[in-house]
Amino acid sequence: MPDLTAVKTALRAHRIELPSWAFGNTGTRFKVFAQPGVPRTPQEKIDDAAQVHAFTGVAPSVAVHIPWDRVDDYAALAAYAKEHGVAIGTVNANVFQDDDYRLGSVCNPDPRVRRKAVNHLLECVDIMDATGSADLKLWFADGTNYPGQDDIAARQDRLAEALGTVYRRLGPGQRMLLEYKLFEPSFYTTDVPDWGTSLLHCLALGPQAAVVVDTGHHAPGVNIEFIVAMLLRQGRLGGFDFNSRFYADDDLMVGAADPFQLFRILREVVAADALRPEAGVAFMLDQCHNIEPKIPAQIRSVMNVQEATAKALLTDTVALRAAQRAGDVLGANAVLMDAYNTDVRPLLADLRAEMGLDPDPVAAYQRSGYAQKIVADRMGGTPASWDS
Ligand code: RM4
Ligand code: MN
């Protein structure tokens, strides 16, 4: 059996990044349900993210999304985060919410629009310089709706050119993370629809480019852990956008829809010894809490990732290898299922106590009074929302 102290050490070192947009109002294309106490500024989003870290101890950074988190002074924003015990993490670009992008951003047939999009991506690297962020995360809504609408290969050329321009602007410690998604908002072609397309661009760009696997961005039934294993093998798994889905890109809490899949994914990460922060895999959440309270939902999500990670770490690899070598199909499967079926909640509660935290982060947050305080304090102003 794996050494429990080693498992706890790995869990203690694990880092999960929170998305600033999870704290703002979100919804579907039908309705955004406003919640009381929602942050009105990037600083208030940082305050809320800091709460999640305070109660879990493993979420010390918050990703920003530009222009949703636009401020005049990004160094000051980073300093603000630091004062609150967290750091600014990944910078997410947004080239999907401007009228100019109707036919795409970096793949747009109009060179003026492409330039505008590239300038935004370059601005995001300037922001990384100011905040000390290591990663630029790119997701493109680019694609077409109708056969014949545009030239598929020409759009790839435009994409490669834009990515190259931005890649060459990166500093030595900075990375470009390229995310894929099979469809939506485009319904016929998407310019970066899958991990193969993303990986081809990353390989052409160089070692500072890597693929992001958003767990909600695949067709139903796709074996995501296989993709993870392939990318790890190539040294090109830049990170995860964790969330869960029942149908498409649902952005529900990670581990809510399919905790077994989350375990299988993290099992590949652990098997490749890529959980360590030095392995360069960013464990990010990319979620929206449309109907549930946002801060406890983020706490719950962090805990779900921790539980799946703990189970992955508890896998008896010696027994697993032995069964695999012996061709013992049922035995090997049983080893994996034993790990998955372990109740790791007591282990995590112990770990939290050792870290000086409350063993039950959600209950501790509920008792803290923070939820009531933000409702009372955050009167007036415009609540942060993805549509404003
Ligand atoms: C996209 C993608 C990106 C995220 C936006 C909000 O679908 O997942 O990672 O930044 O949504
Ligand atoms: Mn994502």
mmCIF file of N, CA and C and ligand atoms in Angstrom, residues 21 65 68 92 96 137 139 179 181 214 217 241 249 251 286, ligand 1:
data_model
loop_
_atom_site.group_PDB
_atom_site.id
_atom_site.type_symbol
_atom_site.label_atom_id
_atom_site.label_comp_id
_atom_site.label_asym_id
_atom_site.label_seq_id
_atom_site.Cartn_x
_atom_site.Cartn_y
_atom_site.Cartn_z
ATOM 1 N N TRP A 21 -14.013 34.463 -12.789
ATOM 2 C CA TRP A 21 -15.370 34.573 -13.325
ATOM 3 C C TRP A 21 -16.373 33.688 -12.591
ATOM 4 N N HIS A 65 -9.530 37.149 -16.269
ATOM 5 C CA HIS A 65 -10.063 37.102 -17.629
ATOM 6 C C HIS A 65 -10.156 38.546 -18.104
ATOM 7 N N TRP A 68 -12.830 41.238 -18.635
ATOM 8 C CA TRP A 68 -13.715 41.202 -17.461
ATOM 9 C C TRP A 68 -13.016 41.734 -16.210
ATOM 10 N N ASN A 92 -6.344 34.956 -18.890
ATOM 11 C CA ASN A 92 -7.210 34.450 -19.971
ATOM 12 C C ASN A 92 -7.556 35.588 -20.910
ATOM 13 N N PHE A 96 -13.837 36.929 -27.966
ATOM 14 C CA PHE A 96 -15.103 36.364 -28.421
ATOM 15 C C PHE A 96 -16.321 37.219 -28.101
ATOM 16 N N LYS A 137 -3.672 31.856 -21.245
ATOM 17 C CA LYS A 137 -4.571 30.790 -21.709
ATOM 18 C C LYS A 137 -5.450 31.314 -22.829
ATOM 19 N N TRP A 139 -8.446 30.531 -25.562
ATOM 20 C CA TRP A 139 -9.541 29.753 -26.135
ATOM 21 C C TRP A 139 -10.187 30.616 -27.214
ATOM 22 N N GLU A 179 -6.268 26.031 -25.573
ATOM 23 C CA GLU A 179 -7.425 25.208 -25.223
ATOM 24 C C GLU A 179 -8.221 24.852 -26.475
ATOM 25 N N LYS A 181 -12.049 23.099 -28.031
ATOM 26 C CA LYS A 181 -13.448 22.770 -27.702
ATOM 27 C C LYS A 181 -14.154 22.366 -28.987
ATOM 28 N N ASP A 214 -9.891 21.121 -21.180
ATOM 29 C CA ASP A 214 -11.088 21.514 -20.432
ATOM 30 C C ASP A 214 -11.996 20.289 -20.450
ATOM 31 N N HIS A 217 -15.126 19.960 -22.782
ATOM 32 C CA HIS A 217 -15.006 20.342 -24.192
ATOM 33 C C HIS A 217 -14.884 19.184 -25.176
ATOM 34 N N ASP A 241 -8.696 22.701 -17.377
ATOM 35 C CA ASP A 241 -9.827 23.503 -16.932
ATOM 36 C C ASP A 241 -10.822 22.482 -16.437
ATOM 37 N N ASP A 249 -20.991 21.814 -22.875
ATOM 38 C CA ASP A 249 -20.029 22.545 -22.045
ATOM 39 C C ASP A 249 -20.776 23.117 -20.847
ATOM 40 N N ASP A 251 -20.204 23.405 -17.638
ATOM 41 C CA ASP A 251 -19.483 24.196 -16.620
ATOM 42 C C ASP A 251 -20.009 23.996 -15.205
ATOM 43 N N ASP A 286 -12.644 25.849 -14.202
ATOM 44 C CA ASP A 286 -13.312 26.757 -15.142
ATOM 45 C C ASP A 286 -14.796 26.435 -15.043
HETATM 46 C C1 RM4 B 1 -14.619 28.993 -22.663
HETATM 47 C C2 RM4 B 1 -13.326 28.346 -22.255
HETATM 48 C C3 RM4 B 1 -12.402 29.266 -21.544
HETATM 49 C C4 RM4 B 1 -13.086 30.190 -20.602
HETATM 50 C C5 RM4 B 1 -14.349 30.784 -21.156
HETATM 51 C C6 RM4 B 1 -15.110 31.576 -20.124
HETATM 52 O O1 RM4 B 1 -15.559 28.061 -23.040
HETATM 53 O O2 RM4 B 1 -13.599 27.220 -21.467
HETATM 54 O O3 RM4 B 1 -11.434 28.552 -20.838
HETATM 55 O O4 RM4 B 1 -12.187 31.214 -20.377
HETATM 56 O O5 RM4 B 1 -15.171 29.776 -21.655
#
